[in-house]
Structures are given as structure tokens and as C-alpha cells.
XYZ file of C-alpha atoms in Angstrom:
636
model
C 25.847 30.542 15.351
C 27.006 28.332 18.232
C 28.442 25.087 16.801
C 27.509 23.293 20.040
C 23.864 23.825 19.335
C 22.068 20.526 20.086
C 19.448 20.172 17.394
C 17.894 16.978 18.750
C 17.341 18.396 22.244
C 15.961 21.627 20.767
C 13.496 19.733 18.533
C 11.830 17.981 21.483
C 10.360 21.257 22.763
C 10.205 23.369 19.588
C 6.875 24.738 18.357
C 5.965 25.218 14.692
C 6.645 28.922 14.851
C 10.070 28.322 16.398
C 10.828 25.804 13.624
C 9.995 28.410 10.943
C 12.255 30.965 12.596
C 15.080 28.451 12.922
C 14.608 27.438 9.252
C 15.222 30.991 8.107
C 18.341 31.142 10.296
C 19.663 27.892 8.812
C 18.948 28.960 5.238
C 20.755 32.289 5.657
C 23.778 30.534 7.141
C 23.834 27.973 4.301
C 23.439 30.599 1.598
C 26.774 32.149 2.506
C 28.682 29.043 1.370
C 28.880 28.417 -2.396
C 30.880 25.159 -2.567
C 28.429 22.196 -2.235
C 30.769 19.830 -0.462
C 31.992 22.507 1.932
C 28.357 23.389 2.689
C 27.454 19.787 3.397
C 30.501 19.299 5.604
C 29.430 22.290 7.641
C 25.830 21.157 8.197
C 26.963 17.590 8.986
C 29.583 18.832 11.429
C 26.973 20.950 13.198
C 24.552 17.982 13.348
C 21.833 19.650 11.275
C 21.495 16.657 8.958
C 22.617 13.013 9.168
C 23.997 11.693 5.885
C 22.827 8.061 6.162
C 19.230 9.331 6.365
C 19.742 10.733 2.869
C 21.378 7.665 1.370
C 24.973 9.042 1.492
C 27.627 7.470 3.740
C 30.494 9.892 3.126
C 31.418 13.129 1.294
C 34.358 11.828 -0.696
C 33.216 12.977 -4.118
C 35.729 10.775 -5.985
C 34.408 7.599 -4.417
C 30.738 8.422 -4.922
C 28.536 6.738 -7.465
C 27.044 9.001 -10.211
C 23.616 8.827 -8.562
C 25.106 9.818 -5.202
C 26.988 12.723 -6.748
C 23.840 14.009 -8.326
C 21.938 13.652 -5.096
C 24.637 15.468 -3.133
C 24.421 18.442 -5.449
C 20.648 18.447 -5.225
C 20.802 18.274 -1.439
C 23.243 21.195 -1.330
C 20.709 23.226 -3.328
C 17.814 22.248 -1.068
C 19.474 23.179 2.222
C 19.733 26.792 1.077
C 15.951 27.034 1.040
C 14.075 28.095 4.189
C 10.947 26.240 2.943
C 12.868 22.966 2.859
C 14.273 23.544 6.337
C 10.841 24.603 7.691
C 9.160 21.412 6.447
C 12.020 19.244 7.668
C 12.278 20.869 11.118
C 8.544 20.776 11.701
C 8.489 17.058 10.810
C 11.467 16.257 12.978
C 10.151 18.335 15.893
C 6.761 16.584 16.132
C 8.478 13.201 15.803
C 11.038 14.048 18.458
C 8.346 15.272 20.828
C 6.276 12.121 20.242
C 9.328 9.891 20.764
C 10.011 11.569 24.089
C 6.369 11.254 25.126
C 6.422 7.571 24.117
C 9.517 6.996 26.228
C 7.678 8.465 29.220
C 4.587 6.369 28.587
C 2.455 9.346 27.607
C -0.244 8.631 25.035
C -1.609 5.439 26.619
C -4.916 4.733 28.280
C -8.468 5.486 27.369
C -8.169 9.261 27.303
C -4.725 9.508 25.675
C -4.615 6.498 23.393
C -2.142 6.227 20.509
C -0.770 9.791 20.549
C 0.261 12.440 23.099
C -2.419 15.169 23.722
C -0.205 18.136 22.715
C 0.804 16.541 19.397
C -2.854 15.733 18.739
C -3.704 19.414 19.263
C -0.731 20.407 17.130
C -1.910 18.276 14.207
C -5.516 19.508 14.656
C -4.310 23.108 14.322
C -2.264 22.237 11.221
C -5.345 20.620 9.671
C -7.381 23.682 10.533
C -4.855 26.021 8.942
C -4.696 23.806 5.841
C -8.506 23.790 5.562
C -8.647 27.591 5.702
C -5.815 27.924 3.164
C -7.464 25.487 0.759
C -10.805 27.272 1.093
C -9.118 30.510 0.073
C -7.058 29.092 -2.843
C -7.910 28.523 -6.490
C -6.251 26.663 -9.337
C -6.030 28.459 -12.707
C -5.407 26.734 -16.013
C -3.600 28.331 -19.018
C -7.065 28.702 -20.646
C -8.345 30.785 -17.714
C -10.423 27.998 -16.121
C -10.678 28.512 -12.364
C -11.310 25.689 -9.906
C -11.612 25.990 -6.128
C -8.890 24.055 -4.366
C -11.490 23.011 -1.790
C -13.313 21.201 -4.623
C -10.090 19.612 -5.785
C -9.408 18.392 -2.247
C -12.945 16.988 -1.866
C -12.510 14.940 -5.031
C -9.059 13.558 -4.217
C -7.776 10.682 -2.099
C -7.159 13.246 0.717
C -10.873 13.014 1.336
C -11.415 10.191 3.821
C -14.659 9.118 2.239
C -13.031 8.712 -1.205
C -10.075 6.860 0.308
C -12.299 4.479 2.224
C -14.505 3.799 -0.830
C -11.544 3.088 -3.119
C -9.916 0.724 -0.648
C -13.151 -1.234 -0.282
C -13.643 -1.399 -4.082
C -10.078 -2.622 -4.541
C -10.394 -5.112 -1.727
C -13.628 -6.493 -3.214
C -12.013 -6.831 -6.669
C -8.966 -8.549 -5.188
C -11.114 -11.014 -3.223
C -13.156 -11.829 -6.315
C -9.989 -12.451 -8.314
C -8.572 -14.633 -5.509
C -11.774 -16.666 -5.399
C -11.609 -17.179 -9.171
C -8.058 -18.480 -8.886
C -8.936 -20.802 -6.007
C -7.011 -18.996 -3.258
C -7.649 -19.333 0.445
C -7.989 -16.332 2.718
C -6.347 -15.835 6.132
C -6.501 -13.091 8.755
C -3.081 -12.544 10.284
C -2.054 -10.246 13.153
C 1.650 -9.508 13.541
C 3.141 -7.908 16.680
C 6.695 -6.990 17.606
C 8.479 -8.699 20.574
C 7.755 -7.438 24.050
C 11.024 -5.517 24.281
C 9.676 -3.178 21.574
C 6.597 -2.222 23.631
C 6.811 0.751 26.035
C 3.850 -0.426 28.032
C 2.394 -3.744 29.035
C -1.046 -4.702 30.260
C -1.940 -6.356 33.588
C -5.207 -7.796 34.752
C -7.997 -9.377 32.780
C -10.522 -8.018 30.288
C -12.417 -5.781 30.523
C -10.397 -4.367 33.414
C -6.960 -4.330 31.802
C -4.513 -1.672 33.010
C -1.374 -0.398 31.273
C 1.889 -0.012 33.130
C 5.403 0.851 31.958
C 7.216 -2.175 30.525
C 10.411 -2.900 32.488
C 11.737 -5.047 29.604
C 11.550 -2.210 27.092
C 14.928 -1.812 25.342
C 14.437 1.803 24.204
C 13.062 1.034 20.738
C 11.086 3.879 19.261
C 7.855 3.579 17.258
C 9.830 4.140 14.070
C 12.183 1.294 14.871
C 9.254 -1.014 15.623
C 7.559 -0.144 12.338
C 10.891 -0.734 10.539
C 11.244 -4.114 12.233
C 7.840 -5.258 11.017
C 8.638 -4.043 7.478
C 12.053 -5.780 7.403
C 10.516 -9.087 8.510
C 7.888 -8.786 5.791
C 10.569 -8.063 3.173
C 12.345 -11.268 4.219
C 9.054 -13.173 3.923
C 8.518 -11.877 0.406
C 12.034 -12.968 -0.528
C 11.257 -16.498 0.700
C 7.934 -16.485 -1.186
C 9.726 -15.539 -4.390
C 12.325 -18.297 -3.983
C 9.620 -20.879 -3.287
C 7.521 -19.533 -6.232
C 4.547 -18.866 -3.988
C 1.903 -16.534 -5.475
C 0.079 -14.384 -2.954
C -1.915 -11.156 -2.606
C -3.589 -9.224 0.163
C -4.004 -6.101 2.234
C -1.783 -4.817 5.039
C -3.117 -2.430 7.712
C -0.834 -0.568 10.110
C -2.411 0.106 13.499
C -1.234 1.355 16.888
C -1.582 -0.540 20.117
C -3.095 1.357 23.002
C 0.345 2.714 23.977
C 1.222 3.745 20.361
C 3.361 0.727 19.457
C 2.759 -0.336 15.790
C 1.393 -3.712 14.768
C 0.046 -5.177 11.527
C -3.172 -6.779 10.331
C -2.989 -8.824 7.099
C -5.680 -10.251 4.867
C -3.583 -12.864 3.074
C -4.660 -14.808 -0.040
C -2.615 -17.838 -1.113
C -3.164 -21.044 -3.103
C -4.147 -24.078 -0.981
C -1.065 -26.104 -1.981
C 1.195 -23.288 -0.801
C -0.759 -22.207 2.303
C 1.078 -24.266 4.946
C 4.517 -23.307 3.583
C 3.703 -19.626 3.317
C 2.215 -19.432 6.818
C 5.244 -21.263 8.219
C 7.573 -18.704 6.607
C 5.596 -15.848 8.176
C 5.570 -17.457 11.607
C 9.271 -18.306 11.556
C 10.389 -14.809 10.466
C 8.271 -12.898 12.969
C 9.260 -15.253 15.817
C 12.942 -15.282 14.962
C 13.654 -12.471 17.435
C 13.070 -13.383 21.078
C 11.631 -16.836 20.241
C 11.521 -17.979 23.898
C 9.426 -15.042 25.019
C 6.392 -15.911 27.155
C 3.238 -16.480 25.009
C 5.168 -15.513 21.851
C 3.448 -18.215 19.791
C -0.029 -17.061 20.786
C 0.383 -13.287 20.932
C 2.963 -12.224 18.331
C 1.634 -14.206 15.331
C -2.099 -14.901 15.154
C -3.360 -16.718 12.072
C -7.051 -17.421 11.497
C -8.603 -18.892 8.343
C -11.377 -16.667 6.973
C -14.325 -19.054 6.657
C -17.590 -17.704 5.204
C -20.775 -18.322 7.090
C -23.738 -20.157 5.637
C -25.053 -18.376 2.560
C -21.868 -16.320 2.139
C -18.800 -16.716 -0.011
C -15.128 -15.979 0.583
C -15.445 -12.510 -1.036
C -18.122 -11.392 1.414
C -16.228 -12.726 4.442
C -12.867 -11.214 3.428
C -14.337 -7.806 2.541
C -16.356 -7.674 5.730
C -13.231 -8.391 7.738
C -11.318 -5.651 5.838
C -14.011 -2.991 6.077
C -13.775 -2.924 9.877
C -10.047 -2.121 9.806
C -10.339 0.309 6.904
C -13.136 2.375 8.464
C -11.625 2.156 11.954
C -8.399 3.856 10.752
C -9.881 6.477 8.429
C -13.117 8.046 9.669
C -14.865 5.546 11.934
C -17.779 5.190 9.481
C -20.399 2.808 10.855
C -17.984 1.415 13.431
C -19.525 0.863 16.837
C -16.480 2.008 18.756
C -12.737 1.703 19.141
C -12.307 -1.215 21.526
C -8.515 -0.863 21.505
C -8.621 2.691 22.812
C -11.937 2.463 24.681
C -13.454 5.540 22.948
C -15.806 6.458 20.150
C -14.961 5.284 16.605
C -14.565 8.829 15.292
C -12.166 9.892 18.024
C -10.201 6.664 17.679
C -9.945 7.104 13.899
C -8.747 10.700 14.323
C -6.064 9.647 16.792
C -4.974 6.727 14.635
C -4.675 8.934 11.570
C -2.653 11.545 13.470
C -0.429 8.791 14.821
C 0.318 7.480 11.319
C 0.968 10.999 9.938
C 3.421 11.787 12.686
C 5.335 8.590 11.994
C 5.120 9.185 8.224
C 3.894 5.633 7.617
C 1.284 4.317 5.220
C -1.751 2.921 7.003
C -2.828 0.659 4.144
C -0.845 -1.216 1.529
C -2.095 -3.756 -1.001
C 0.370 -6.293 -2.410
C 0.287 -8.818 -5.236
C -2.265 -6.870 -7.256
C -2.190 -4.598 -10.309
C -0.749 -1.080 -9.667
C -3.266 1.478 -8.533
C -1.847 4.631 -10.130
C -2.825 3.662 -13.717
C -6.250 2.760 -12.279
C -6.654 6.247 -10.796
C -5.325 7.964 -13.931
C -7.697 5.943 -16.100
C -10.667 7.067 -14.035
C -9.778 10.661 -14.914
C -10.467 9.962 -18.583
C -14.051 10.291 -19.848
C -15.569 8.994 -23.066
C -17.952 11.936 -23.650
C -16.223 12.856 -26.935
C -16.270 9.259 -28.139
C -19.982 8.976 -27.441
C -20.687 12.194 -29.328
C -18.683 10.996 -32.310
C -20.602 7.701 -32.343
C -23.894 9.641 -32.301
C -22.574 11.861 -35.099
C -21.839 8.800 -37.239
C -25.312 7.384 -36.621
C -27.264 10.631 -37.198
C -25.316 12.647 -39.720
C -26.307 12.042 -43.357
C -23.093 13.497 -44.791
C -20.657 10.642 -45.602
C -17.703 13.037 -45.315
C -18.472 13.934 -41.701
C -19.145 10.295 -40.793
C -15.794 9.183 -42.258
C -13.959 11.951 -40.372
C -15.664 10.939 -37.122
C -14.726 7.263 -37.614
C -11.118 8.258 -38.156
C -11.041 10.414 -35.019
C -12.455 7.599 -32.916
C -9.393 5.574 -33.926
C -7.144 8.570 -33.256
C -6.489 9.196 -36.966
C -6.810 12.782 -38.174
C -6.034 12.022 -41.835
C -9.635 11.203 -42.960
C -10.778 14.536 -41.512
C -8.113 16.439 -43.464
C -8.841 14.549 -46.651
C -12.609 15.192 -46.510
C -11.974 18.847 -45.652
C -9.834 19.262 -48.774
C -12.571 17.704 -50.898
C -15.187 19.994 -49.396
C -12.979 23.001 -50.036
C -12.503 22.094 -53.710
C -16.255 21.521 -54.236
C -17.267 24.658 -52.387
C -19.215 22.794 -49.682
C -18.945 25.352 -46.826
C -21.665 23.506 -44.872
C -19.412 20.425 -44.740
C -16.099 22.283 -44.359
C -17.205 24.114 -41.187
C -17.918 21.046 -38.999
C -14.817 19.260 -40.362
C -12.688 22.226 -39.402
C -14.253 22.279 -35.931
C -13.545 18.542 -35.487
C -9.967 19.080 -36.558
C -9.432 21.942 -34.106
C -10.924 19.901 -31.222
C -8.616 16.994 -32.053
C -5.528 19.192 -32.203
C -6.535 20.833 -28.944
C -6.665 17.421 -27.239
C -10.377 17.622 -26.487
C -11.322 14.510 -28.494
C -10.279 11.454 -26.494
C -11.514 7.987 -27.291
C -10.294 5.789 -24.404
C -12.163 2.649 -25.480
C -10.083 2.307 -28.645
C -6.802 3.606 -27.192
C -6.684 2.225 -23.653
C -8.855 -0.844 -24.100
C -10.456 -3.088 -21.516
C -8.315 -1.891 -18.582
C -9.709 1.624 -18.954
C -13.255 0.267 -19.304
C -12.885 -1.754 -16.070
C -11.386 1.222 -14.206
C -14.131 3.530 -15.437
C -16.770 1.098 -14.118
C -14.938 0.628 -10.807
C -14.497 -3.098 -11.448
C -11.122 -3.828 -9.919
C -11.332 -7.556 -10.612
C -11.765 -6.942 -14.360
C -8.977 -4.322 -14.122
C -6.585 -6.888 -12.652
C -7.388 -9.353 -15.465
C -7.004 -6.674 -18.152
C -3.678 -5.511 -16.736
C -2.338 -9.062 -17.090
C -3.246 -9.228 -20.794
C -3.073 -5.576 -21.991
C -1.277 -3.516 -19.369
C -1.419 0.250 -19.061
C 1.647 2.353 -18.275
C 2.084 5.881 -16.946
C 3.138 8.773 -19.176
C 5.575 11.139 -17.527
C 7.179 14.399 -18.532
C 10.186 16.176 -17.152
C 9.943 19.584 -15.500
C 12.009 21.839 -13.249
C 10.989 21.982 -9.603
C 11.514 24.804 -7.158
C 15.081 23.696 -6.400
C 16.190 23.676 -10.044
C 16.058 19.848 -10.262
C 14.708 17.918 -13.223
C 11.889 15.683 -11.976
C 9.459 13.380 -13.735
C 5.742 14.031 -13.131
C 2.755 11.988 -14.225
C 0.800 13.489 -17.139
C -1.206 10.622 -18.588
C -1.616 6.911 -19.272
C -0.738 4.806 -22.323
C -1.158 1.434 -23.924
C 0.322 -0.276 -26.956
C -2.174 1.623 -29.171
C -1.445 5.155 -27.959
C -1.615 7.458 -24.988
C -4.116 9.780 -23.311
C -3.044 12.820 -21.344
C -4.797 13.394 -18.025
C -2.918 16.462 -16.714
C -2.607 19.739 -18.568
C 0.537 21.784 -18.287
C 0.561 25.269 -16.911
C -1.869 24.973 -13.976
C -1.023 27.372 -11.172
C -2.300 27.597 -7.636
C -3.013 31.051 -6.232
C -3.057 30.939 -2.474
C -5.334 33.421 -0.746
C -6.990 34.376 -4.035
C -10.398 34.613 -2.365
C -9.133 36.998 0.263
C -7.212 36.630 3.482
C -8.292 33.994 5.929
C -11.249 35.408 7.876
C -10.552 33.523 11.039
C -7.342 35.321 11.844
C -4.158 33.751 13.062
C -4.487 30.543 14.991
C -2.547 29.769 18.147
C 0.314 27.317 18.290
C -0.283 24.257 20.416
C 2.003 24.405 23.432
C 3.596 21.207 24.659
C 3.811 20.473 28.332
C 7.281 20.648 29.835
C 9.291 17.404 30.062
C 10.268 17.056 33.678
C 11.177 13.358 33.633
C 7.684 12.383 34.867
C 5.269 10.012 33.134
C 2.498 12.606 32.975
C 2.021 16.205 31.857
C 0.407 19.039 33.798
C -1.173 21.838 31.773
C -1.351 25.440 32.897
C -4.700 27.311 32.711
C -3.344 29.200 29.702
C -2.558 25.969 27.809
C -6.037 24.564 28.527
C -7.614 27.759 27.221
C -5.473 27.617 24.089
C -6.535 24.002 23.400
C -10.235 24.816 23.815
C -9.821 27.822 21.530
C -8.088 25.690 18.890
C -10.848 23.080 18.995
C -13.534 25.758 18.550
C -11.625 27.318 15.640
C -11.269 23.944 14.008
C -15.044 23.412 13.982
C -15.661 26.942 12.640
C -12.950 26.568 9.986
C -14.406 23.337 8.650
C -17.872 24.877 8.324
C -16.773 28.245 7.029
C -14.278 26.726 4.587
C -17.053 24.661 2.947
C -19.550 27.520 3.123
C -17.194 30.083 1.551
C -16.292 27.636 -1.217
C -19.962 26.946 -2.055
C -20.808 30.663 -2.009
C -17.885 31.551 -4.301
C -18.794 28.697 -6.676
C -22.415 29.906 -6.899
C -21.351 33.503 -7.644
C -18.852 32.403 -10.248
C -21.549 30.296 -11.984
C -23.901 33.306 -12.023
C -21.210 35.534 -13.524
C -20.338 32.932 -16.161
C -23.945 32.497 -17.330
C -25.883 35.738 -16.874
C -29.450 35.660 -18.087
C -30.845 38.112 -20.613
C -33.273 39.391 -18.006
C -30.336 40.061 -15.724
C -28.614 42.121 -18.420
C -31.781 44.151 -18.941
C -32.238 44.744 -15.214
C -28.624 45.809 -14.850
C -28.878 48.216 -17.794
C -32.074 49.768 -16.477
C -30.570 50.135 -12.965
C -27.418 51.847 -14.311
C -29.474 54.191 -16.525
C -31.753 55.136 -13.607
C -28.734 55.769 -11.336
C -27.176 58.036 -13.953
C -30.434 59.954 -14.421
C -30.814 60.480 -10.671
C -27.254 61.698 -10.361
C -27.651 64.079 -13.290
C -30.684 65.707 -11.627
C -28.943 65.908 -8.263
C -31.322 63.507 -6.589
C -29.558 61.371 -4.002
C -30.727 57.838 -3.442
C -30.940 56.155 -0.108
C -27.856 54.100 0.538
C -28.398 50.459 -0.377
C -28.181 47.851 2.415
C -25.027 45.727 2.481
C -24.982 42.454 0.577
C -26.538 39.665 2.598
C -23.742 37.233 1.850
C -21.152 39.750 3.061
C -23.229 40.397 6.180
C -23.417 36.647 6.742
C -19.639 36.323 6.572
C -19.203 39.145 9.079
C -21.712 37.595 11.430
C -20.123 34.178 11.049
C -16.764 35.584 12.030
C -18.311 37.443 14.951
C -20.947 35.063 16.295
C -20.097 31.664 14.796
C -21.511 29.278 12.238
C -25.194 29.481 13.307
C -25.373 33.129 12.332
C -24.174 32.192 8.850
C -26.926 29.571 8.560
C -29.630 32.042 9.736
C -28.462 34.704 7.274
C -28.362 32.206 4.383
C -31.942 31.140 5.134
C -33.103 34.717 4.793
C -31.566 35.185 1.303
């Protein structure tokens, strides 16, 4: 391989398929070198990786800290994997292409707001391929339980509806807690100095026009986002020294040209408000303080004042909902005024923009951690309710005593009563006690009210304010276990939640994902989005072939979304029918098989049965589109 290969220049025009091919080439070259330090020296010399990006400044093993030595060995193992290179190169390629587009001023204006058109299509195709893959995959437990990965995805935070709902619930709980503690609420907008912006606006609203900013110093979107984060870290340090308590929500948004800026909903005590706001203003105006209109534009602070008949909670949540929905799915948002387009299109572009940069759109601060909250909501009290009913209804004192012990997580009463029943020959009592023991040992009897306490109860009800209070008095912690990942590294993964009284496991070991278990993707291979050539101009011209490819990708995306959901629902219905066959179904199947055998024995040939309607629907859907699938389903 040519050592003069310029990776950065290659990444700016590389497609996803080219990145996968280059990843295999890199992995093969790295696999030929056994010594870790020699391998790293080779990839660093060729410019394939940059050590500071991985937290390592040099390769002098003797001068490294133990943590750095361990990381160097892990990194040497990772760079021999083509999967690691593929993920890394694809990420770097789309960021490099977006950085070049940003430098040319591409991705601004009403039709190309936030993100360049080819990277938007590229991310749309990736999402389409992921949707098809998830629709074809299943998760299998050690006990043989099968769950569609599409159902898992629909119930996770990857679903925009779930993400939006949880953020609103958490925001409401935080605002209620802030109101209880007498905090004041402020809406703050933070923007980087003008030299960080690629474009600037001229004219007056609503006829503003964007032009290239002559004062731009070459800062990328990543550098601008890092600048905002570093200033906020300095503010938090000052808050800590001044003993200022605060909480709130941070939203990362793009300007029309793709430059990041922040929106804060900031809660602080009245006696600390002026000092805290001064710290924020001073830190974010420290760079380029004499810039024109810096005081008005770069730091905007407005007190959130409720209207007549409202309280602070309502006003703060209403303010937050607009930014949350605008950057997730555009739900009930009139339109994206920043981009001048519909709310749904603006939300899609804002989400793609954040994913390309690898930045979190939303971040809450000063509140209880959210991961124990999510893990607690996985725990159900069905077994505890059944045990309480068993205590109330069962007339056998032995069974009642065993159930009381299991509610408290104590198996000993169940064992004691079982021994007594065995000695007295009470088989009618021994059988249910044995069943209770087996369920407890199998981990199916979980009593979260007694083990996890009020924090679990608040999380289960979705009351984030009560959860914050409970976490202050009786905190929950995560339970983690160590396992070996695909690179041979020991990593800690979350498996449950615990309190001072005990722990509850929320993740079973041994689950495996089988990709393509439902059959190969029926839509065929999708095209790769082609990027326009960079010719030093501030615009891109598409060839007729590229336009046709984009239209085809958009059509496939719509079909994939529908078919992915439809196939998952159809497979789930069939699996339910197979799991619970009716007696009448067994009789009909037996009669049919007997009749077929009798006809075959007599040499009588039956007319060939018509194809299954669901199979015919899938064929028609692939051939004619989603409407054929709907028509066929209505005929079943």
C-alpha cells in the first residue's frame, strides 16, 4: 500500500461501499503485524489514526500510565477488525464531506437548511437499510423466547415518539421540583462568535438572505460545538465554587447554515440568579467581546414568566416542548421558522445534522440520573400483586407464610413450610410451595416495592418529581456484570438496578440477535447516495443519474418503512397462532391430512391449492408497492 495515501482527502469523496472496501484492506494490512506497538506506529505513520483523538499522546510504553497501556493494547486489537475500520471510516467520511460542504457554504437556505443534500440522502439510505435489517431480525433468549427486533426498536428510546414523551415527562418533573424549591426559570440562547459562523444574514425579516461570512476563521461545526461545551464547563466550575444550585435542559440546534447554538431552560434560586446569569454572560462573551451586537445576539436571557392562570411549571414545559418536538419529529409544530420549511422536514434535517456531528441534541443537568429511572421502568410488580392476592385468598397458613417471605425476598419460610408438608404427607400443600420455590430460584418472582422502594414506585408511575425526591433520600444504583466483547476486551454492561435492601435484574444473559432470520431483505440492494463533485464552487450540480438515484432512494425509504412494519406484524400474528393453536384447528388439520393420504392412496389427484394470500401480498408489494399489500390484506 502506498504510504503517501492521503486519508483525509480520500474521505471527503468516499462512499459507504468504498469505506467498507478500504476497511477490509486496512484490516488485512494490520493483521500481518503481531507486535502492538509496531502496529500502532505503522498506522500512525501512515495517518490512518491520530493518537490524541484516542487519549494517547505518545507510544513510549514505559512512560504510559496503566490505563493508557491497557487502552493501547485494546486499540491494537481493534484495528485488526474490518468491522471497526468500516464503522470508523464511514463516520469519518460523512463528517469530512459535511465539513467540506460547510466550508463552501452548502447546506444553507430554505431548500438546503442545516445539512448538505447528498449527506441527507446518504443518512436516509442508511436509515432505510437499518429499518429493513431490523424488520428481518429476531432476538432469541436462552429459554427459546423469540422477539422481533422491530418490536424492540419500537419500544426503545430510538423511537422518536418515546424519546419525545420521556423528555417532556422529565422536564415536567424537573419544573415541579424547581417550583417546590422556589427556583426561578430563565430561557437562555447561547451563540458562538461571528468568526465561527460560515454564513451571515443580510436584510431584514422576513426577507433575510444568507451570504458567505468574510470573517469566518475556518472553524468547523465540531469546533463550534466544542467551544460551546467548554464555555459551559467553565460556567459549571464557577457555579460549584460559588455553591450555586441549578438544574435545567440544554438543547443543541443548528442555525440555518448548520452552525451549532444552544437553548437552555435554566432553573436557579432567586438569591443566586443574578450571579449565575453574570457568570454565563461573561464566559460566553469572553471571546471577541467587542464584536458588533455581541451583547444582544450571542447571549439572550429572558425570564420565563407564566401568564395569568398559569404557573411556572406550565410556562417552562410549554417553552421546552417546542424545542423538543422541533428537533425530534415535528409533532404538532406549525413549521420550522429557522429553515423556512415544514416541521417534519426540519426535524428530519436537524436529526441528521446532529447524528453526523455525533452530538447529543438534549441534555438535562442538575437532576437525578435517568438510567436507573429507565431500568426501574423495566421492572413490573405482577408477581408481587399475585403473592398479595395469594395471602388474602389462600386458607392454608403454610402457603400464606411462604408468600409473605417471598415478598420480602426471603426463601427460608417457603423451604421450612415445604419440609413440614413433606413430613406430614400434605401433597396438596407441598406442590404449590415447590412451584413457588422454583419460580423464586428462576428469578420470576420480583417484588420491587419492598426491594427498590419509593424510587421504583415513582419511576413506574412516570412521576419524575417524586423520583428526584426519592433518589435524594433512598438512591438506586445500577448493577453491572463483566463480559467479553467482540474484541476480547472485558467490559461492564448494565444488568439491573439495586438499593440498600437488594437488587433486581432487568437483563437476562444469553440473548442473541439473529440477523435476517425472517428471510433476506425483499427490497433488494439499495443504491449508495452519490455526492456531487467538489470543484471549489459554493454549489453542487447533479447529473441526471444522481437525480434518478435520489428519487429511487426516497421511494425505497417509504416502501421499506411500510413493509418493515407490515412484515413484522404479519410474522407476529403467525407466531401467536402457532404458539396457541385451538382444538378445532388440530381437528381440522388431522382431518385434512387424513383425507390427503386417502386420496393419494387411491391415486386421485387433487387440484393444486392456491398460493397463500399473505405470500401473494408480499410478492405484490415488492412488485407493485405498498397499496397492493393493503388490498391483498383486506381480502384475507
